[in-house]
Amino acid sequence: MVEAHLNGVRHAMAAGWRVLEHGGTALDAVEEAVVIMEDDECFDAGRGSFLNREGKVQLDAFIMDGATLRGGGVGCVERIANPIRAARKILSESPHVYFVAEGAERFAEEHGIPLCRNEDLVIPREIERLREFQKHTAEEKPELFAPAISHDTVGAIALDRAGNIAAATSTGGTLNKAPGRLGDSSLIGCGCYADNQSAAASTTGWGEPIMKLVLAKWAADRVAAGNLPEWAAAESMNYLKDRVNGHGGIILLDARGRFGIAHNTPRMAWAVKTPEKEDTGINRPR
Ligand code: ASP
């Protein structure tokens, strides 16, 4: 599915860029980019996500504004096709930062986001994937298999004309997860973070190790300390591996437009656009 992933990130980048080009905010840009990937069945976000062990899609998402430090997150929602839209509503229209499960769905509905059925988010490819996985793990401990599973969480980071940065992350979590399990993606500072004074970051990978290190904030703090995002991104992957034997990937951007992309998995699809150039890849950036 390499081509599908490359096309997916390219479309998301184009959607985010359109917002910025028209003078929109980084916050709007990351939201629009993530919506495109949630709607794209090849990723583990929105429809087409990995299924939990009961065969349901359960989604987490977080969005953060580097200018104000406002954030909005949802966890374990089952009836929202675009959880990042709900997260954005929380950021913009609620004094709270998080809503989970039914409360999040109620909040979304009350704020004009239509609910869907969980079955609408489930696709045959994932029913088959779960069946295969459960067959193989019937006699083993499922957590032993976690490192071998692919990760397809989506994320976006952006810098706008006003000099503000933002980040957004959305996921269906890990395959065969226990119902109610929350990953790193929607946890502030773990799977997503943004502060104009440090950096915007979005991570993917095996969530439990990532959250133990509060990895997005860890990387942003390295940038605030004067390191280049390129270095901090690579270093965060070394830290993840060395400290907790984790694996994943990160995108990192500061308010001066300097960025880093790194992963310690064999592949991670990424796309980047600046006024000067655009680039897409699935292996480590050149
Ligand atoms: N980090 C996500 C989680 O553990 C999974 C992923 O990145 O695909 O929920």
PDB file of C-alpha atoms and ligand atoms in Angstrom:
ATOM      1  CA  MET A   1       0.000   0.000   0.000  1.00  0.00           C
ATOM      2  CA  VAL A   2       2.985   2.310  -0.510  1.00  0.00           C
ATOM      3  CA  GLU A   3       1.400   4.321  -3.327  1.00  0.00           C
ATOM      4  CA  ALA A   4      -1.853   4.708  -1.402  1.00  0.00           C
ATOM      5  CA  HIS A   5       0.059   6.122   1.556  1.00  0.00           C
ATOM      6  CA  LEU A   6       2.075   8.514  -0.562  1.00  0.00           C
ATOM      7  CA  ASN A   7      -1.059   9.761  -2.312  1.00  0.00           C
ATOM      8  CA  GLY A   8      -2.801  10.109   1.021  1.00  0.00           C
ATOM      9  CA  VAL A   9      -0.150  12.314   2.587  1.00  0.00           C
ATOM     10  CA  ARG A  10       0.167  14.332  -0.631  1.00  0.00           C
ATOM     11  CA  HIS A  11      -3.569  15.080  -0.672  1.00  0.00           C
ATOM     12  CA  ALA A  12      -3.511  15.995   2.994  1.00  0.00           C
ATOM     13  CA  MET A  13      -0.573  18.336   2.449  1.00  0.00           C
ATOM     14  CA  ALA A  14      -2.375  20.004  -0.465  1.00  0.00           C
ATOM     15  CA  ALA A  15      -5.484  20.550   1.660  1.00  0.00           C
ATOM     16  CA  GLY A  16      -3.447  22.114   4.452  1.00  0.00           C
ATOM     17  CA  TRP A  17      -1.540  24.261   1.996  1.00  0.00           C
ATOM     18  CA  ARG A  18      -4.749  25.601   0.434  1.00  0.00           C
ATOM     19  CA  VAL A  19      -5.763  26.944   3.822  1.00  0.00           C
ATOM     20  CA  LEU A  20      -2.396  28.626   4.381  1.00  0.00           C
ATOM     21  CA  GLU A  21      -2.252  30.029   0.875  1.00  0.00           C
ATOM     22  CA  HIS A  22      -5.534  31.821   1.442  1.00  0.00           C
ATOM     23  CA  GLY A  23      -4.223  33.367   4.622  1.00  0.00           C
ATOM     24  CA  GLY A  24      -5.806  30.787   6.951  1.00  0.00           C
ATOM     25  CA  THR A  25      -4.395  29.764  10.296  1.00  0.00           C
ATOM     26  CA  ALA A  26      -2.037  26.889  11.021  1.00  0.00           C
ATOM     27  CA  LEU A  27      -4.791  25.479  13.231  1.00  0.00           C
ATOM     28  CA  ASP A  28      -7.263  25.355  10.330  1.00  0.00           C
ATOM     29  CA  ALA A  29      -4.569  23.911   8.063  1.00  0.00           C
ATOM     30  CA  VAL A  30      -3.733  20.959  10.324  1.00  0.00           C
ATOM     31  CA  GLU A  31      -7.416  20.243  10.878  1.00  0.00           C
ATOM     32  CA  GLU A  32      -8.129  20.120   7.142  1.00  0.00           C
ATOM     33  CA  ALA A  33      -5.054  17.993   6.444  1.00  0.00           C
ATOM     34  CA  VAL A  34      -6.037  15.467   9.093  1.00  0.00           C
ATOM     35  CA  VAL A  35      -9.654  15.303   7.885  1.00  0.00           C
ATOM     36  CA  ILE A  36      -8.366  14.212   4.454  1.00  0.00           C
ATOM     37  CA  MET A  37      -6.401  11.363   6.031  1.00  0.00           C
ATOM     38  CA  GLU A  38      -9.261  10.356   8.332  1.00  0.00           C
ATOM     39  CA  ASP A  39     -11.426  10.032   5.229  1.00  0.00           C
ATOM     40  CA  ASP A  40      -8.750   7.995   3.457  1.00  0.00           C
ATOM     41  CA  GLU A  41      -9.264   4.326   4.268  1.00  0.00           C
ATOM     42  CA  CYS A  42      -5.606   3.441   3.891  1.00  0.00           C
ATOM     43  CA  PHE A  43      -4.740   5.049   7.236  1.00  0.00           C
ATOM     44  CA  ASP A  44      -5.492   4.054  10.824  1.00  0.00           C
ATOM     45  CA  ALA A  45      -7.789   7.027  11.453  1.00  0.00           C
ATOM     46  CA  GLY A  46     -11.494   7.504  10.856  1.00  0.00           C
ATOM     47  CA  ARG A  47     -13.096   4.896   8.566  1.00  0.00           C
ATOM     48  CA  GLY A  48     -10.734   2.008   7.853  1.00  0.00           C
ATOM     49  CA  SER A  49      -9.030   2.103  11.259  1.00  0.00           C
ATOM     50  CA  PHE A  50      -7.710  -0.981  13.034  1.00  0.00           C
ATOM     51  CA  LEU A  51     -10.407  -2.742  15.043  1.00  0.00           C
ATOM     52  CA  ASN A  52     -10.338  -3.306  18.779  1.00  0.00           C
ATOM     53  CA  ARG A  53     -10.613  -6.842  20.072  1.00  0.00           C
ATOM     54  CA  GLU A  54     -14.406  -6.661  19.944  1.00  0.00           C
ATOM     55  CA  GLY A  55     -14.364  -5.696  16.285  1.00  0.00           C
ATOM     56  CA  LYS A  56     -15.221  -2.034  16.854  1.00  0.00           C
ATOM     57  CA  VAL A  57     -13.529   1.140  15.679  1.00  0.00           C
ATOM     58  CA  GLN A  58     -12.588   3.350  18.640  1.00  0.00           C
ATOM     59  CA  LEU A  59     -10.977   6.667  17.775  1.00  0.00           C
ATOM     60  CA  ASP A  60      -8.736   9.191  19.558  1.00  0.00           C
ATOM     61  CA  ALA A  61      -7.665  12.644  18.316  1.00  0.00           C
ATOM     62  CA  PHE A  62      -6.003  15.813  19.565  1.00  0.00           C
ATOM     63  CA  ILE A  63      -5.383  19.281  18.126  1.00  0.00           C
ATOM     64  CA  MET A  64      -3.333  22.110  19.643  1.00  0.00           C
ATOM     65  CA  ASP A  65      -2.745  25.785  18.905  1.00  0.00           C
ATOM     66  CA  GLY A  66       0.830  26.933  19.477  1.00  0.00           C
ATOM     67  CA  ALA A  67      -0.190  30.581  19.800  1.00  0.00           C
ATOM     68  CA  THR A  68      -2.588  30.168  22.719  1.00  0.00           C
ATOM     69  CA  LEU A  69      -1.714  26.678  23.995  1.00  0.00           C
ATOM     70  CA  ARG A  70      -5.374  25.792  23.704  1.00  0.00           C
ATOM     71  CA  GLY A  71      -5.985  22.134  22.973  1.00  0.00           C
ATOM     72  CA  GLY A  72      -8.939  19.885  22.235  1.00  0.00           C
ATOM     73  CA  GLY A  73      -9.030  16.108  22.457  1.00  0.00           C
ATOM     74  CA  VAL A  74     -11.414  13.176  22.176  1.00  0.00           C
ATOM     75  CA  GLY A  75     -10.824   9.596  23.259  1.00  0.00           C
ATOM     76  CA  CYS A  76     -12.588   6.300  22.593  1.00  0.00           C
ATOM     77  CA  VAL A  77     -15.266   7.731  20.321  1.00  0.00           C
ATOM     78  CA  GLU A  78     -17.163   5.206  18.241  1.00  0.00           C
ATOM     79  CA  ARG A  79     -19.634   7.271  16.243  1.00  0.00           C
ATOM     80  CA  ILE A  80     -17.635  10.202  14.878  1.00  0.00           C
ATOM     81  CA  ALA A  81     -16.175   9.808  11.376  1.00  0.00           C
ATOM     82  CA  ASN A  82     -13.874  12.813  11.789  1.00  0.00           C
ATOM     83  CA  PRO A  83     -12.802  12.977  15.425  1.00  0.00           C
ATOM     84  CA  ILE A  84     -10.399  15.830  14.665  1.00  0.00           C
ATOM     85  CA  ARG A  85     -13.457  18.016  13.892  1.00  0.00           C
ATOM     86  CA  ALA A  86     -14.829  17.219  17.342  1.00  0.00           C
ATOM     87  CA  ALA A  87     -11.427  17.928  18.912  1.00  0.00           C
ATOM     88  CA  ARG A  88     -11.349  21.294  17.137  1.00  0.00           C
ATOM     89  CA  LYS A  89     -14.803  22.162  18.465  1.00  0.00           C
ATOM     90  CA  ILE A  90     -13.597  21.396  21.977  1.00  0.00           C
ATOM     91  CA  LEU A  91     -10.569  23.631  21.466  1.00  0.00           C
ATOM     92  CA  SER A  92     -12.639  26.493  20.055  1.00  0.00           C
ATOM     93  CA  GLU A  93     -15.951  26.233  21.886  1.00  0.00           C
ATOM     94  CA  SER A  94     -15.363  24.591  25.244  1.00  0.00           C
ATOM     95  CA  PRO A  95     -13.530  25.563  28.429  1.00  0.00           C
ATOM     96  CA  HIS A  96     -12.416  21.929  28.691  1.00  0.00           C
ATOM     97  CA  VAL A  97      -9.564  20.154  26.945  1.00  0.00           C
ATOM     98  CA  TYR A  98     -10.895  16.574  26.754  1.00  0.00           C
ATOM     99  CA  PHE A  99     -14.114  14.680  26.239  1.00  0.00           C
ATOM    100  CA  VAL A 100     -14.223  10.898  26.013  1.00  0.00           C
ATOM    101  CA  ALA A 101     -16.615   8.176  24.868  1.00  0.00           C
ATOM    102  CA  GLU A 102     -20.363   8.994  24.957  1.00  0.00           C
ATOM    103  CA  GLY A 103     -19.759  12.412  26.491  1.00  0.00           C
ATOM    104  CA  ALA A 104     -17.552  13.318  23.554  1.00  0.00           C
ATOM    105  CA  GLU A 105     -20.157  12.097  21.101  1.00  0.00           C
ATOM    106  CA  ARG A 106     -22.844  14.107  22.840  1.00  0.00           C
ATOM    107  CA  PHE A 107     -20.631  17.202  22.794  1.00  0.00           C
ATOM    108  CA  ALA A 108     -19.920  16.704  19.086  1.00  0.00           C
ATOM    109  CA  GLU A 109     -23.585  16.306  18.220  1.00  0.00           C
ATOM    110  CA  GLU A 110     -24.536  19.378  20.228  1.00  0.00           C
ATOM    111  CA  HIS A 111     -21.933  21.318  18.266  1.00  0.00           C
ATOM    112  CA  GLY A 112     -23.189  20.372  14.827  1.00  0.00           C
ATOM    113  CA  ILE A 113     -21.078  17.291  14.105  1.00  0.00           C
ATOM    114  CA  PRO A 114     -23.263  14.466  12.801  1.00  0.00           C
ATOM    115  CA  LEU A 115     -22.865  11.051  14.419  1.00  0.00           C
ATOM    116  CA  CYS A 116     -22.551   7.871  12.379  1.00  0.00           C
ATOM    117  CA  ARG A 117     -22.922   4.203  13.211  1.00  0.00           C
ATOM    118  CA  ASN A 118     -19.783   2.343  14.272  1.00  0.00           C
ATOM    119  CA  GLU A 119     -20.397  -0.135  11.436  1.00  0.00           C
ATOM    120  CA  ASP A 120     -19.993   2.751   8.976  1.00  0.00           C
ATOM    121  CA  LEU A 121     -16.346   3.053  10.079  1.00  0.00           C
ATOM    122  CA  VAL A 122     -15.540  -0.654   9.738  1.00  0.00           C
ATOM    123  CA  ILE A 123     -14.222  -1.976   6.427  1.00  0.00           C
ATOM    124  CA  PRO A 124     -13.811  -5.617   5.250  1.00  0.00           C
ATOM    125  CA  ARG A 125      -9.994  -5.349   5.089  1.00  0.00           C
ATOM    126  CA  GLU A 126      -9.886  -4.649   8.813  1.00  0.00           C
ATOM    127  CA  ILE A 127     -12.367  -7.377   9.736  1.00  0.00           C
ATOM    128  CA  GLU A 128     -10.041  -9.786   7.938  1.00  0.00           C
ATOM    129  CA  ARG A 129      -6.923  -8.315   9.567  1.00  0.00           C
ATOM    130  CA  LEU A 130      -8.432  -8.709  13.037  1.00  0.00           C
ATOM    131  CA  ARG A 131      -9.541 -12.267  12.308  1.00  0.00           C
ATOM    132  CA  GLU A 132      -6.020 -13.213  11.168  1.00  0.00           C
ATOM    133  CA  PHE A 133      -4.421 -11.531  14.156  1.00  0.00           C
ATOM    134  CA  GLN A 134      -6.715 -13.201  16.667  1.00  0.00           C
ATOM    135  CA  LYS A 135      -6.127 -16.577  15.057  1.00  0.00           C
ATOM    136  CA  HIS A 136      -2.346 -16.220  15.446  1.00  0.00           C
ATOM    137  CA  THR A 137      -2.440 -14.815  18.945  1.00  0.00           C
ATOM    138  CA  ALA A 138      -5.000 -17.240  20.368  1.00  0.00           C
ATOM    139  CA  GLU A 139      -2.290 -19.140  22.228  1.00  0.00           C
ATOM    140  CA  GLU A 140       0.116 -16.267  22.804  1.00  0.00           C
ATOM    141  CA  LYS A 141       0.078 -13.054  24.775  1.00  0.00           C
ATOM    142  CA  PRO A 142      -1.169 -10.352  22.365  1.00  0.00           C
ATOM    143  CA  GLU A 143       1.069  -7.656  23.873  1.00  0.00           C
ATOM    144  CA  LEU A 144       4.109  -9.618  22.725  1.00  0.00           C
ATOM    145  CA  PHE A 145       3.005  -8.907  19.197  1.00  0.00           C
ATOM    146  CA  ALA A 146       2.540  -5.178  19.577  1.00  0.00           C
ATOM    147  CA  PRO A 147       5.960  -4.189  18.205  1.00  0.00           C
ATOM    148  CA  ALA A 148       5.363  -6.155  15.015  1.00  0.00           C
ATOM    149  CA  ILE A 149       2.109  -4.433  14.077  1.00  0.00           C
ATOM    150  CA  SER A 150       2.158  -1.587  11.615  1.00  0.00           C
ATOM    151  CA  HIS A 151       1.052   1.857  12.749  1.00  0.00           C
ATOM    152  CA  ASP A 152      -0.929   4.201  10.608  1.00  0.00           C
ATOM    153  CA  THR A 153      -1.916   7.091  12.822  1.00  0.00           C
ATOM    154  CA  VAL A 154      -2.103  10.407  10.954  1.00  0.00           C
ATOM    155  CA  GLY A 155      -0.723  13.792  11.941  1.00  0.00           C
ATOM    156  CA  ALA A 156      -0.083  17.266  10.602  1.00  0.00           C
ATOM    157  CA  ILE A 157       1.933  20.312  11.683  1.00  0.00           C
ATOM    158  CA  ALA A 158       1.868  23.775  10.115  1.00  0.00           C
ATOM    159  CA  LEU A 159       3.217  27.320  10.334  1.00  0.00           C
ATOM    160  CA  ASP A 160       1.061  30.208   9.092  1.00  0.00           C
ATOM    161  CA  ARG A 161       1.751  33.764   7.882  1.00  0.00           C
ATOM    162  CA  ALA A 162       1.149  35.186  11.329  1.00  0.00           C
ATOM    163  CA  GLY A 163       4.023  33.058  12.622  1.00  0.00           C
ATOM    164  CA  ASN A 164       1.847  30.631  14.587  1.00  0.00           C
ATOM    165  CA  ILE A 165       2.283  26.867  14.614  1.00  0.00           C
ATOM    166  CA  ALA A 166      -0.231  24.087  15.280  1.00  0.00           C
ATOM    167  CA  ALA A 167      -0.387  20.299  15.419  1.00  0.00           C
ATOM    168  CA  ALA A 168      -3.065  17.634  15.053  1.00  0.00           C
ATOM    169  CA  THR A 169      -3.052  13.838  15.436  1.00  0.00           C
ATOM    170  CA  SER A 170      -5.810  11.291  14.838  1.00  0.00           C
ATOM    171  CA  THR A 171      -5.874   7.513  15.237  1.00  0.00           C
ATOM    172  CA  GLY A 172      -7.814   4.307  15.502  1.00  0.00           C
ATOM    173  CA  GLY A 173      -5.135   3.115  17.921  1.00  0.00           C
ATOM    174  CA  THR A 174      -3.590  -0.326  17.863  1.00  0.00           C
ATOM    175  CA  LEU A 175      -4.981  -3.511  16.360  1.00  0.00           C
ATOM    176  CA  ASN A 176      -6.879  -5.744  18.795  1.00  0.00           C
ATOM    177  CA  LYS A 177      -6.665  -3.172  21.599  1.00  0.00           C
ATOM    178  CA  ALA A 178      -8.844  -3.639  24.650  1.00  0.00           C
ATOM    179  CA  PRO A 179     -12.061  -1.586  24.585  1.00  0.00           C
ATOM    180  CA  GLY A 180     -11.458   1.710  26.369  1.00  0.00           C
ATOM    181  CA  ARG A 181      -7.697   1.641  25.777  1.00  0.00           C
ATOM    182  CA  LEU A 182      -6.398   5.139  25.086  1.00  0.00           C
ATOM    183  CA  GLY A 183      -3.151   5.564  23.165  1.00  0.00           C
ATOM    184  CA  ASP A 184      -0.576   8.306  23.031  1.00  0.00           C
ATOM    185  CA  SER A 185      -2.079  10.078  20.021  1.00  0.00           C
ATOM    186  CA  SER A 186      -4.705  12.109  21.843  1.00  0.00           C
ATOM    187  CA  LEU A 187      -2.641  12.658  24.988  1.00  0.00           C
ATOM    188  CA  ILE A 188      -1.255  16.169  25.204  1.00  0.00           C
ATOM    189  CA  GLY A 189       2.530  16.145  24.918  1.00  0.00           C
ATOM    190  CA  CYS A 190       2.665  12.458  23.978  1.00  0.00           C
ATOM    191  CA  GLY A 191       1.218  12.104  20.464  1.00  0.00           C
ATOM    192  CA  CYS A 192       0.717  15.798  19.817  1.00  0.00           C
ATOM    193  CA  TYR A 193       1.932  19.161  21.076  1.00  0.00           C
ATOM    194  CA  ALA A 194       2.274  22.757  19.877  1.00  0.00           C
ATOM    195  CA  ASP A 195       3.800  25.853  21.448  1.00  0.00           C
ATOM    196  CA  ASN A 196       5.088  28.821  19.439  1.00  0.00           C
ATOM    197  CA  GLN A 197       7.929  29.071  21.945  1.00  0.00           C
ATOM    198  CA  SER A 198       9.163  25.528  21.284  1.00  0.00           C
ATOM    199  CA  ALA A 199       7.683  23.461  18.441  1.00  0.00           C
ATOM    200  CA  ALA A 200       4.699  21.657  16.963  1.00  0.00           C
ATOM    201  CA  ALA A 201       4.964  17.867  16.992  1.00  0.00           C
ATOM    202  CA  SER A 202       2.925  14.846  15.994  1.00  0.00           C
ATOM    203  CA  THR A 203       3.987  11.259  16.634  1.00  0.00           C
ATOM    204  CA  THR A 204       2.993   7.801  15.511  1.00  0.00           C
ATOM    205  CA  GLY A 205       4.050   4.353  16.619  1.00  0.00           C
ATOM    206  CA  TRP A 206       3.547   2.002  19.507  1.00  0.00           C
ATOM    207  CA  GLY A 207       1.609   4.208  21.897  1.00  0.00           C
ATOM    208  CA  GLU A 208       2.487   2.835  25.316  1.00  0.00           C
ATOM    209  CA  PRO A 209       6.254   3.506  25.094  1.00  0.00           C
ATOM    210  CA  ILE A 210       5.625   6.913  23.484  1.00  0.00           C
ATOM    211  CA  MET A 211       3.347   8.070  26.279  1.00  0.00           C
ATOM    212  CA  LYS A 212       5.788   6.931  28.966  1.00  0.00           C
ATOM    213  CA  LEU A 213       8.300   9.429  27.564  1.00  0.00           C
ATOM    214  CA  VAL A 214       5.766  12.232  26.832  1.00  0.00           C
ATOM    215  CA  LEU A 215       7.632  12.206  23.559  1.00  0.00           C
ATOM    216  CA  ALA A 216       6.120  15.106  21.575  1.00  0.00           C
ATOM    217  CA  LYS A 217       6.813  17.489  24.474  1.00  0.00           C
ATOM    218  CA  TRP A 218      10.262  15.978  24.981  1.00  0.00           C
ATOM    219  CA  ALA A 219      11.136  16.788  21.370  1.00  0.00           C
ATOM    220  CA  ALA A 220       9.592  20.284  21.548  1.00  0.00           C
ATOM    221  CA  ASP A 221      11.607  21.022  24.685  1.00  0.00           C
ATOM    222  CA  ARG A 222      14.825  20.113  22.856  1.00  0.00           C
ATOM    223  CA  VAL A 223      13.931  22.708  20.221  1.00  0.00           C
ATOM    224  CA  ALA A 224      13.186  25.326  22.905  1.00  0.00           C
ATOM    225  CA  ALA A 225      16.649  24.584  24.320  1.00  0.00           C
ATOM    226  CA  GLY A 226      18.175  25.702  21.021  1.00  0.00           C
ATOM    227  CA  ASN A 227      18.469  22.489  19.007  1.00  0.00           C
ATOM    228  CA  LEU A 228      17.395  22.170  15.400  1.00  0.00           C
ATOM    229  CA  PRO A 229      14.082  20.342  14.863  1.00  0.00           C
ATOM    230  CA  GLU A 230      15.883  18.004  12.483  1.00  0.00           C
ATOM    231  CA  TRP A 231      18.239  16.935  15.257  1.00  0.00           C
ATOM    232  CA  ALA A 232      15.552  16.827  17.954  1.00  0.00           C
ATOM    233  CA  ALA A 233      13.310  14.615  15.778  1.00  0.00           C
ATOM    234  CA  ALA A 234      16.109  12.118  15.153  1.00  0.00           C
ATOM    235  CA  GLU A 235      17.206  12.224  18.773  1.00  0.00           C
ATOM    236  CA  SER A 236      13.660  11.563  20.016  1.00  0.00           C
ATOM    237  CA  MET A 237      13.627   8.333  18.020  1.00  0.00           C
ATOM    238  CA  ASN A 238      16.934   7.264  19.584  1.00  0.00           C
ATOM    239  CA  TYR A 239      15.546   8.121  23.013  1.00  0.00           C
ATOM    240  CA  LEU A 240      12.383   6.088  22.287  1.00  0.00           C
ATOM    241  CA  LYS A 241      14.432   3.068  21.268  1.00  0.00           C
ATOM    242  CA  ASP A 242      17.120   3.305  23.951  1.00  0.00           C
ATOM    243  CA  ARG A 243      14.944   4.174  26.929  1.00  0.00           C
ATOM    244  CA  VAL A 244      11.846   1.993  26.444  1.00  0.00           C
ATOM    245  CA  ASN A 245      12.582  -0.080  23.347  1.00  0.00           C
ATOM    246  CA  GLY A 246       9.803   1.722  21.483  1.00  0.00           C
ATOM    247  CA  HIS A 247       9.322   2.367  17.802  1.00  0.00           C
ATOM    248  CA  GLY A 248       7.566   5.057  15.849  1.00  0.00           C
ATOM    249  CA  GLY A 249       7.944   8.299  13.994  1.00  0.00           C
ATOM    250  CA  ILE A 250       7.701  12.046  14.522  1.00  0.00           C
ATOM    251  CA  ILE A 251       7.209  15.259  12.557  1.00  0.00           C
ATOM    252  CA  LEU A 252       8.466  18.434  14.248  1.00  0.00           C
ATOM    253  CA  LEU A 253       8.318  22.112  13.240  1.00  0.00           C
ATOM    254  CA  ASP A 254       9.324  25.365  14.921  1.00  0.00           C
ATOM    255  CA  ALA A 255       7.887  28.857  14.469  1.00  0.00           C
ATOM    256  CA  ARG A 256      10.826  29.771  12.210  1.00  0.00           C
ATOM    257  CA  GLY A 257       9.793  27.107   9.706  1.00  0.00           C
ATOM    258  CA  ARG A 258      12.601  24.688  10.491  1.00  0.00           C
ATOM    259  CA  PHE A 259      11.406  21.111  10.573  1.00  0.00           C
ATOM    260  CA  GLY A 260      12.434  17.530  11.209  1.00  0.00           C
ATOM    261  CA  ILE A 261      11.005  14.185  10.112  1.00  0.00           C
ATOM    262  CA  ALA A 262      12.273  10.980  11.704  1.00  0.00           C
ATOM    263  CA  HIS A 263      11.230   7.395  12.303  1.00  0.00           C
ATOM    264  CA  ASN A 264      12.831   4.230  13.571  1.00  0.00           C
ATOM    265  CA  THR A 265      10.334   2.015  11.774  1.00  0.00           C
ATOM    266  CA  PRO A 266      11.206   0.714   8.291  1.00  0.00           C
ATOM    267  CA  ARG A 267       8.805   3.212   6.712  1.00  0.00           C
ATOM    268  CA  MET A 268       6.671   6.254   7.432  1.00  0.00           C
ATOM    269  CA  ALA A 269       4.844   8.183   4.714  1.00  0.00           C
ATOM    270  CA  TRP A 270       5.421  11.938   4.918  1.00  0.00           C
ATOM    271  CA  ALA A 271       4.899  15.033   2.790  1.00  0.00           C
ATOM    272  CA  VAL A 272       6.295  18.524   3.243  1.00  0.00           C
ATOM    273  CA  LYS A 273       5.650  21.812   1.473  1.00  0.00           C
ATOM    274  CA  THR A 274       7.288  25.213   1.808  1.00  0.00           C
ATOM    275  CA  PRO A 275       6.956  28.248  -0.505  1.00  0.00           C
ATOM    276  CA  GLU A 276      10.127  27.034  -2.231  1.00  0.00           C
ATOM    277  CA  LYS A 277       9.610  23.315  -2.622  1.00  0.00           C
ATOM    278  CA  GLU A 278       7.559  20.256  -1.957  1.00  0.00           C
ATOM    279  CA  ASP A 279       8.619  16.707  -1.235  1.00  0.00           C
ATOM    280  CA  THR A 280       7.066  13.356  -0.367  1.00  0.00           C
ATOM    281  CA  GLY A 281       8.608  10.135   0.845  1.00  0.00           C
ATOM    282  CA  ILE A 282       8.132   6.911   2.731  1.00  0.00           C
ATOM    283  CA  ASN A 283      11.704   6.171   3.730  1.00  0.00           C
ATOM    284  CA  ARG A 284      13.932   8.364   5.827  1.00  0.00           C
ATOM    285  CA  PRO A 285      14.086  11.867   4.342  1.00  0.00           C
ATOM    286  CA  ARG A 286      17.137  12.680   2.258  1.00  0.00           C
TER     287      ARG A 286
HETATM  288  N1  ASP B   1       0.236   5.645  18.398  1.00  0.00           N
HETATM  289  C1  ASP B   1      -1.020   4.992  18.105  1.00  0.00           C
HETATM  290  C2  ASP B   1      -1.538   4.337  19.337  1.00  0.00           C
HETATM  291  O1  ASP B   1      -0.789   3.673  20.032  1.00  0.00           O
HETATM  292  C3  ASP B   1      -0.912   3.995  17.013  1.00  0.00           C
HETATM  293  C4  ASP B   1      -0.286   4.495  15.757  1.00  0.00           C
HETATM  294  O2  ASP B   1       0.547   5.378  15.769  1.00  0.00           O
HETATM  295  O3  ASP B   1      -0.651   3.991  14.691  1.00  0.00           O
HETATM  296  O4  ASP B   1      -2.707   4.432  19.587  1.00  0.00           O
END
